[in-house]
Tab-separated table of C-alpha atoms in Angstrom:
chain	number	residue	atom	x	y	z
A	14	GLN	CA	-1.504	2.943	-9.425
A	15	VAL	CA	-2.661	1.999	-5.944
A	16	GLN	CA	-6.290	1.633	-4.959
A	17	LEU	CA	-7.165	2.066	-1.301
A	18	VAL	CA	-10.377	0.971	0.387
A	19	GLU	CA	-11.212	1.854	3.970
A	20	SER	CA	-13.549	-0.166	6.165
A	21	GLY	CA	-14.510	-0.554	9.797
A	22	GLY	CA	-16.249	2.729	10.422
A	23	GLY	CA	-19.562	2.987	12.214
A	24	LEU	CA	-21.461	4.383	15.148
A	25	VAL	CA	-20.023	3.911	18.634
A	26	GLN	CA	-20.633	5.398	22.053
A	27	ALA	CA	-18.076	7.633	23.700
A	28	GLY	CA	-15.408	5.529	25.373
A	29	GLY	CA	-15.805	2.738	22.843
A	30	SER	CA	-13.422	1.364	20.244
A	31	LEU	CA	-13.272	0.798	16.514
A	32	ARG	CA	-10.641	-0.637	14.219
A	33	LEU	CA	-10.345	0.823	10.754
A	34	SER	CA	-8.705	-1.061	7.918
A	35	CYS	CA	-7.130	0.265	4.746
A	36	ALA	CA	-6.722	-2.393	2.089
A	37	ALA	CA	-4.556	-1.766	-0.953
A	38	SER	CA	-4.850	-3.313	-4.365
A	39	GLY	CA	-3.130	-2.777	-7.663
A	40	ARG	CA	0.495	-1.873	-7.334
A	41	THR	CA	1.807	-3.017	-3.976
A	42	PHE	CA	2.317	-0.287	-1.395
A	43	VAL	CA	4.918	-2.165	0.592
A	44	ARG	CA	7.423	0.646	0.030
A	45	TYR	CA	4.913	3.386	0.816
A	46	SER	CA	4.157	5.204	4.027
A	47	VAL	CA	0.461	5.100	4.851
A	48	GLY	CA	-1.359	7.811	6.716
A	49	TRP	CA	-4.791	8.272	8.204
A	50	PHE	CA	-6.541	11.614	7.978
A	51	ARG	CA	-9.987	12.729	9.009
A	52	GLN	CA	-12.397	15.447	8.032
A	53	ALA	CA	-15.349	16.617	10.076
A	54	PRO	CA	-18.179	18.672	8.536
A	55	GLY	CA	-17.107	22.264	7.974
A	56	LYS	CA	-13.504	21.553	8.936
A	57	GLU	CA	-10.298	20.982	7.038
A	58	ARG	CA	-8.828	17.539	6.593
A	59	GLU	CA	-6.467	16.833	9.479
A	60	PHE	CA	-3.672	14.382	10.096
A	61	VAL	CA	-4.336	11.503	12.477
A	62	ALA	CA	-1.471	9.010	12.185
A	63	ALA	CA	1.090	7.626	9.759
A	64	VAL	CA	3.458	4.679	9.555
A	65	THR	CA	6.512	3.954	7.404
A	66	TRP	CA	6.615	0.999	5.034
A	67	SER	CA	8.654	-1.048	7.493
A	68	GLY	CA	6.333	-0.236	10.367
A	69	ALA	CA	9.334	0.901	12.396
A	70	ILE	CA	8.274	4.528	12.629
A	71	ALA	CA	4.826	5.818	13.475
A	72	ARG	CA	3.660	9.313	14.243
A	73	TYR	CA	0.436	10.631	15.702
A	74	ALA	CA	-1.482	13.832	16.067
A	75	ASP	CA	-1.407	15.109	19.645
A	76	SER	CA	-5.175	14.763	19.842
A	77	VAL	CA	-5.026	10.967	19.409
A	78	LYS	CA	-1.751	10.021	21.120
A	79	GLY	CA	-2.265	7.303	23.669
A	80	ARG	CA	-5.686	6.426	22.256
A	81	PHE	CA	-5.053	5.432	18.626
A	82	THR	CA	-2.538	2.932	17.264
A	83	ILE	CA	-1.519	2.557	13.628
A	84	SER	CA	-0.090	-0.727	12.372
A	85	ARG	CA	0.380	-2.549	9.102
A	86	ASP	CA	0.527	-6.052	7.707
A	87	ASN	CA	2.383	-5.847	4.423
A	88	ALA	CA	1.692	-9.497	3.651
A	89	LYS	CA	-1.984	-8.562	3.562
A	90	ASN	CA	-1.448	-5.126	2.003
A	91	THR	CA	-3.452	-3.680	4.873
A	92	VAL	CA	-2.960	-0.889	7.364
A	93	TYR	CA	-5.005	-0.623	10.540
A	94	LEU	CA	-6.018	2.161	12.861
A	95	GLN	CA	-7.079	0.933	16.277
A	96	MET	CA	-9.107	3.656	17.966
A	97	ASN	CA	-9.793	3.383	21.684
A	98	SER	CA	-11.412	5.747	24.194
A	99	LEU	CA	-13.300	7.434	21.399
A	100	ARG	CA	-14.730	10.898	21.932
A	101	PRO	CA	-17.499	12.779	20.164
A	102	GLU	CA	-14.848	15.089	18.693
A	103	ASP	CA	-13.386	12.078	16.857
A	104	THR	CA	-16.490	12.037	14.660
A	105	ALA	CA	-15.402	12.472	11.043
A	106	VAL	CA	-14.859	10.751	7.741
A	107	TYR	CA	-11.564	8.886	7.997
A	108	TYR	CA	-9.341	8.525	4.954
A	109	CYS	CA	-6.229	6.482	4.369
A	110	ALA	CA	-3.545	7.612	1.957
A	111	ALA	CA	-0.313	6.228	0.545
A	112	ASP	CA	2.944	8.136	0.088
A	113	SER	CA	5.440	6.695	-2.401
A	114	SER	CA	8.316	8.663	-0.881
A	115	ASP	CA	7.840	6.879	2.469
A	116	SER	CA	8.109	10.195	4.322
A	117	CYS	CA	5.558	9.343	7.052
A	118	ALA	CA	4.439	12.939	6.650
A	119	SER	CA	1.644	14.733	8.436
A	120	SER	CA	0.845	16.933	5.444
A	121	PRO	CA	-1.829	15.589	3.093
A	122	TYR	CA	0.126	17.041	0.166
A	123	ALA	CA	2.791	14.354	0.630
A	124	TYR	CA	0.363	11.580	-0.271
A	125	ASP	CA	-0.182	10.260	-3.781
A	126	TYR	CA	-3.184	7.988	-3.402
A	127	TRP	CA	-6.348	8.289	-1.337
A	128	GLY	CA	-9.252	6.083	-0.416
A	129	GLN	CA	-12.892	7.140	-0.461
A	130	GLY	CA	-13.237	7.343	3.312
A	131	THR	CA	-15.250	5.664	6.033
A	132	GLN	CA	-17.579	7.434	8.442
A	133	VAL	CA	-16.904	7.283	12.169
A	134	THR	CA	-19.571	8.662	14.465
A	135	VAL	CA	-19.086	8.830	18.225
A	136	SER	CA	-22.178	9.556	20.282
A	137	SER	CA	-22.043	11.190	23.691
């Protein structure tokens, strides 16, 4: 079992930056891909970014490419999402998730464990 806890969300003006963290406890997730998803009110959960256990491969949604960067520090059991040039449309609850098959998938169905989410609000 892996427990995931997100942090770093908050309120920021458009054009600003935030860094989200996803800390794992319990069974180590060193061999797991980790993904970030987000869900805005009235919308489906959507893929944001994912990274393989080694950190060698990362993938991003087109809407965040060039603005967001995913990284991980396996020694700290933590994955980060650096979000720059934030836009009001980035407002959502952000979730991290772990995939034991290390597929770096964009589908939420590939992920076994989920955190509770952290709110990100971008004002215009």
